Short mmCIF file of C-alpha atoms in Angstrom, two decimals:
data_model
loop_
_atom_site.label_atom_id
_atom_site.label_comp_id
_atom_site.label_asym_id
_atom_site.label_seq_id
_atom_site.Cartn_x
_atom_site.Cartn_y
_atom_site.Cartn_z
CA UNK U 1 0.00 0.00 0.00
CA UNK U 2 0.94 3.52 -0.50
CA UNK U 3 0.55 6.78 1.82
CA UNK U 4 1.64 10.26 1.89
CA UNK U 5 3.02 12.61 4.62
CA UNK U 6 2.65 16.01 4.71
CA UNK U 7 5.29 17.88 7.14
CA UNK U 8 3.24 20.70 8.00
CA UNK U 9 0.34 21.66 8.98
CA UNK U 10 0.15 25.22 8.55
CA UNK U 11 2.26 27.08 6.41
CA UNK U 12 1.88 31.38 6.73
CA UNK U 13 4.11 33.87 4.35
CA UNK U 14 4.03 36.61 3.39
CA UNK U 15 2.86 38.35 0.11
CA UNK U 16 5.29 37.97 -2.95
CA UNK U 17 7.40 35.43 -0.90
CA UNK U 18 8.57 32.11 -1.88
CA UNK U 19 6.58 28.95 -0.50
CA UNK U 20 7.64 25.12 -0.31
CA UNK U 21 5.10 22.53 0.97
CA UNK U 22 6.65 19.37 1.82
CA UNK U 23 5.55 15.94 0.90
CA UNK U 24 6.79 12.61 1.27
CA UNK U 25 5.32 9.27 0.02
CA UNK U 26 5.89 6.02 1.04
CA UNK U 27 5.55 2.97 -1.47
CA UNK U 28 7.49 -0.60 -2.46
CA UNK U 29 6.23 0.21 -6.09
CA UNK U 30 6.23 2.86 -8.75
CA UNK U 31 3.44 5.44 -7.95
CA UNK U 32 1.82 7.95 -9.56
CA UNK U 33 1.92 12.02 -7.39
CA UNK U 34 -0.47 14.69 -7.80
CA UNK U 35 -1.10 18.55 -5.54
CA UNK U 36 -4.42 19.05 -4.79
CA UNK U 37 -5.83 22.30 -4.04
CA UNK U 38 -9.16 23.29 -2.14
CA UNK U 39 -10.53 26.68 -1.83
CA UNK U 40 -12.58 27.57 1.42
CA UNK U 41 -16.12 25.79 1.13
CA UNK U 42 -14.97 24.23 -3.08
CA UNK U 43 -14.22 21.24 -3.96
CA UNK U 44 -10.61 19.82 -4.55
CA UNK U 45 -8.99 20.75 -8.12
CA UNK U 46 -5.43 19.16 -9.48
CA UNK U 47 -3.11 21.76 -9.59
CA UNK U 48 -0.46 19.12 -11.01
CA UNK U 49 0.78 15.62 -11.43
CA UNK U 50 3.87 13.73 -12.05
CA UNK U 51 3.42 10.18 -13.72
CA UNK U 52 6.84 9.80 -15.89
CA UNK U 53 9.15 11.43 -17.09
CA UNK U 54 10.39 14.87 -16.24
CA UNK U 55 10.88 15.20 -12.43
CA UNK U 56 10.11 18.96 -12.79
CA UNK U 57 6.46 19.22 -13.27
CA UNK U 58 4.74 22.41 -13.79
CA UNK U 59 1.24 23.36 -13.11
CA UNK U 60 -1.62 25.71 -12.71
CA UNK U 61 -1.25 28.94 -11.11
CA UNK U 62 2.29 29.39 -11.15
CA UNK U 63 3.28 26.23 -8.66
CA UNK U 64 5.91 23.20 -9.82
CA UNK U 65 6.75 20.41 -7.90
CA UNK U 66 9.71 17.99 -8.09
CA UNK U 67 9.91 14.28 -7.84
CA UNK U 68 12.68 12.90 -6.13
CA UNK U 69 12.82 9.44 -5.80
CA UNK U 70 15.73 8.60 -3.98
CA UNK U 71 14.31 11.13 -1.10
CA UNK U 72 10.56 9.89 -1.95
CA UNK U 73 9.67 13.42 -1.77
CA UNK U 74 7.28 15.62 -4.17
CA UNK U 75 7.48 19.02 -2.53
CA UNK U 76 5.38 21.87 -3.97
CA UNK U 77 6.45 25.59 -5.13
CA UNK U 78 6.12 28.72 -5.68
CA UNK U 79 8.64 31.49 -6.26
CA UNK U 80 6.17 34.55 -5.70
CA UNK U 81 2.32 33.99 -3.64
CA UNK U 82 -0.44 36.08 -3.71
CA UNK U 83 -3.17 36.40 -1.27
CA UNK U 84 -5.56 34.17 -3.60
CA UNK U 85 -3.04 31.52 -2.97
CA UNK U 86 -4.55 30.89 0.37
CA UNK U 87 -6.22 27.99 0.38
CA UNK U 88 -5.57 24.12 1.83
CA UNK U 89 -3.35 22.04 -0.48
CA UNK U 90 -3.05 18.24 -0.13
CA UNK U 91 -0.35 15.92 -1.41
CA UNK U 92 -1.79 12.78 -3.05
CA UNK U 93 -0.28 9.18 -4.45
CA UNK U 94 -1.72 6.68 -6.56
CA UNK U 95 -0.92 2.65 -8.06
CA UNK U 96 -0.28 2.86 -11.21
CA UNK U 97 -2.99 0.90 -12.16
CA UNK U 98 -5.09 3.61 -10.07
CA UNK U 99 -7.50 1.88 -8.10
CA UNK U 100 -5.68 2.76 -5.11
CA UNK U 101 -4.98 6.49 -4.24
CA UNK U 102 -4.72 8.47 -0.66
CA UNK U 103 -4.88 11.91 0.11
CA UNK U 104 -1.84 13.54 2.42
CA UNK U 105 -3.56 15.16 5.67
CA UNK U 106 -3.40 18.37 3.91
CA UNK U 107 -1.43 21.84 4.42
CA UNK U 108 -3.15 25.33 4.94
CA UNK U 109 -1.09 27.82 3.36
CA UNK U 110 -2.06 31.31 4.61
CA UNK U 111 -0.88 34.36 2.60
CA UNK U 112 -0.11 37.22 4.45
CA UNK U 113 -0.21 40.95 2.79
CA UNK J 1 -18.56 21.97 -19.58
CA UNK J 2 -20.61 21.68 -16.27
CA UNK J 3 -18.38 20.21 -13.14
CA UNK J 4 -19.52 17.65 -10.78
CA UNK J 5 -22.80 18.77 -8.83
CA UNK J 6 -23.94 17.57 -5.41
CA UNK J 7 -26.64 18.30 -3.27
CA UNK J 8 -27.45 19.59 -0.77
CA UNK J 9 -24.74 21.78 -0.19
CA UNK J 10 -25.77 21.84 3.43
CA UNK J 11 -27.42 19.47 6.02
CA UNK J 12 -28.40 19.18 9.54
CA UNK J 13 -29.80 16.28 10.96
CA UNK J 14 -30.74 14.97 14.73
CA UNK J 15 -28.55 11.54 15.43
CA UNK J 16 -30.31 8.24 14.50
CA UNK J 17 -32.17 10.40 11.14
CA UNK J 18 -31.81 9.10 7.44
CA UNK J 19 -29.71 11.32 5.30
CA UNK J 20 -28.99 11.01 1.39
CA UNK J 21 -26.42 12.86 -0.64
CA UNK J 22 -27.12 13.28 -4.39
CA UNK J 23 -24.24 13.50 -6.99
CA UNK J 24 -24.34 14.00 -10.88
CA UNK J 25 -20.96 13.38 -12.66
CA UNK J 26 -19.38 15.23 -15.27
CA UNK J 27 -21.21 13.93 -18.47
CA UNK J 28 -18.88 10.70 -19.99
CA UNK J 29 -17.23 9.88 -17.03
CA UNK J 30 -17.59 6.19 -16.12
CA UNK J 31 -15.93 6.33 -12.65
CA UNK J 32 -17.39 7.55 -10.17
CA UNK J 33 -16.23 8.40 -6.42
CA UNK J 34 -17.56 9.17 -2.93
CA UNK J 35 -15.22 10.59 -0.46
CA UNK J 36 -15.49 11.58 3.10
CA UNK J 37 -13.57 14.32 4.71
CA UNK J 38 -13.22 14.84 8.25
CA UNK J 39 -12.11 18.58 9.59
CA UNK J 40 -8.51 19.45 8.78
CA UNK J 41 -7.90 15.92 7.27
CA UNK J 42 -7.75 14.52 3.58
CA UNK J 43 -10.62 13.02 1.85
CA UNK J 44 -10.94 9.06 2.21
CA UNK J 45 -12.15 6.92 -0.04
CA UNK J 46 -15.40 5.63 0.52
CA UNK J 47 -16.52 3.96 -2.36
CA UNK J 48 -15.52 3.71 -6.16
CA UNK J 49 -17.47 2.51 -9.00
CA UNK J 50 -16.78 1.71 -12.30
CA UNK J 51 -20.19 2.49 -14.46
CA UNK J 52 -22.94 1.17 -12.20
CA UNK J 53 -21.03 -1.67 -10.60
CA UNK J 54 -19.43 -0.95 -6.94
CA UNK J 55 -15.85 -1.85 -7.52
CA UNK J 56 -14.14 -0.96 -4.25
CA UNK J 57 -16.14 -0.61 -1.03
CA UNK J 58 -14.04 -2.09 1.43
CA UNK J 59 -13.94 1.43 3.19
CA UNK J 60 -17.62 1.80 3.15
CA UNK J 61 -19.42 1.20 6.98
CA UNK J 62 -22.03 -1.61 4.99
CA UNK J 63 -23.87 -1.53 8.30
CA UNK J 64 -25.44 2.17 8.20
CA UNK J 65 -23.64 3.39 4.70
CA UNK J 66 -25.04 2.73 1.42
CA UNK J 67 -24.89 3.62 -2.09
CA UNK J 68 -25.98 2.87 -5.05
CA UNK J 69 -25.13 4.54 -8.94
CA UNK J 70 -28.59 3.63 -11.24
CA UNK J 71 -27.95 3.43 -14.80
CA UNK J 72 -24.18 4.41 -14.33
CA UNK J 73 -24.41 8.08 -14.09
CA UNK J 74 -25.91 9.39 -11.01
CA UNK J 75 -25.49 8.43 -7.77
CA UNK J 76 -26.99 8.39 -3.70
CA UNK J 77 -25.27 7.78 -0.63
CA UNK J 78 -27.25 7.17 2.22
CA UNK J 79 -26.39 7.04 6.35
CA UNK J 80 -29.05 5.47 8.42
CA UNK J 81 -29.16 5.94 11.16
CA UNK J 82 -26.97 8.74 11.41
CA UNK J 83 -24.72 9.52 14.04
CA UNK J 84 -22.52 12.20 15.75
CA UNK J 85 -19.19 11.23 14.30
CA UNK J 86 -20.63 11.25 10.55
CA UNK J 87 -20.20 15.28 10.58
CA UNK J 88 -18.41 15.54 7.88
CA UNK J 89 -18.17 16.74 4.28
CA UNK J 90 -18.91 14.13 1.63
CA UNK J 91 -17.23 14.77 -1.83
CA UNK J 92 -17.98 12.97 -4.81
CA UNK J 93 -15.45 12.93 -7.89
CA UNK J 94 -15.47 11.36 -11.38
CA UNK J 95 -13.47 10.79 -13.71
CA UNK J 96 -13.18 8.97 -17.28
CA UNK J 97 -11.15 6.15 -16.07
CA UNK J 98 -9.36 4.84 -12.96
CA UNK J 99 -7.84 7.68 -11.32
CA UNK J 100 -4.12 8.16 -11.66
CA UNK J 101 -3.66 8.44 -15.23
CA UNK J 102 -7.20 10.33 -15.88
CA UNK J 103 -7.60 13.44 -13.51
CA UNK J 104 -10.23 13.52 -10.89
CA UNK J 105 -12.44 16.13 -10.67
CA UNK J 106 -14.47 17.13 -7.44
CA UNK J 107 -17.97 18.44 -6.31
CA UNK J 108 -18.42 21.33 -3.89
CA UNK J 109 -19.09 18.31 -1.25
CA UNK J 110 -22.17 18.18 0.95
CA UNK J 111 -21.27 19.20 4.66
CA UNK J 112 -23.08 17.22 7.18
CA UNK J 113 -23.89 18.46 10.62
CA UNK J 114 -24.95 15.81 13.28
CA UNK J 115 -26.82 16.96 16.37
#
């Protein structure tokens, strides 16, 4: 079986700052990562995932993440936040074969202005 | 392209009261999932189905939870009785295949409040 661990729980900065939110996976087998956002009182929406290839993946909104397997890590980033960038993000892994995927506990980033 | 829609948005029940969430899919997508999401925790899978047929429920409490997806679009989760510690929000999500590959995509949830 797979799971995910998200470091923290809360994460403030300030406006125009860099962010990092930390994830680490666990897994005997090749998985499949993905970054979740939710917005206060929405649903969750992909902002990215990483199934081959490039460990740099790029997604909505500005934020890449990197897959590093030797650390089993797929932290997220963000070079510059902005206030609507508050929101809770959650860290998520899947089988390959998909019918097996857990959500991290979840980070609340909090942009401050 | 209209998302997932659930409803209600918003209930409140008394403890040991029936309760049903409704969810309609994005139109073409064949799997179909019911989360539930506990305050500052990640959604867990309830139950996943593949069309109308209930392929992994092994999460699902069979002995007040059930669900059922007529004709493979729609679907209903019920809770009866209810109780305090099902306050929660319940997501649905669908997507065209198993998740992983195809994206997920997520309803506004239903947030249930147990009294």
């Amino acid at each position: 079986a797979q799971s995910v661990t998200q470091l923290d729980s809360q994460v403030p900065v300030f406006e125009e700052a860099p962010v990092e939110l930390r994830c680490n996976y666990s897994s005997s087998v090749s998985v499949y990562l993905f970054w979740y956002v939710q917005y206060p009182n929405q649903g969750l929406q992909l902002l990215l995932k990483y199934l081959s290839g490039s460990t740099l993946v790029k997604g909505i909104n500005g934020f890449e993440a990197e897959f590093n397997k030797s650390q089993t890590s797929f932290h997220l980033r963000k070079p510059s936040v902005h206030i609507s960038d508050t929101a809770e993000y959650f860290c998520a892994v899947s089988s390959l074969t998909g019918n097996q995927f857990y959500f991290g506990t979840g980070t609340s980033l909090t942009v401050i202005p | 392209e209209a998302g997932v829609v659930q409803s209600p948005r918003y209930k409140i029940i008394e403890k040991k009261q029936p309760v049903a969430f409704w969810c309609n899919p994005i139109s073409g997508h064949n799997t179909l999932y019911w989360y539930l999401q506990n305050l500052g925790q990640g959604p867990e899978l309830l139950i996943r189905y593949e069309n109308e047929e209930a392929v992994d429920d092994s999460q699902l409490p069979k002995d007040r939870f059930s669900a059922e997806r007529l004709k493979g679009v729609d679907s209903t989760l019920k809770i009866q009785p209810a109780e305090l510690g099902d306050s929660a929000v319940y997501l649905c999500a669908s997507s065209l295949g198993l998740a992983g590959v195809e994206t997920q995509y997520f309803g506004p949830g239903t947030r249930l409040l147990v009294l």
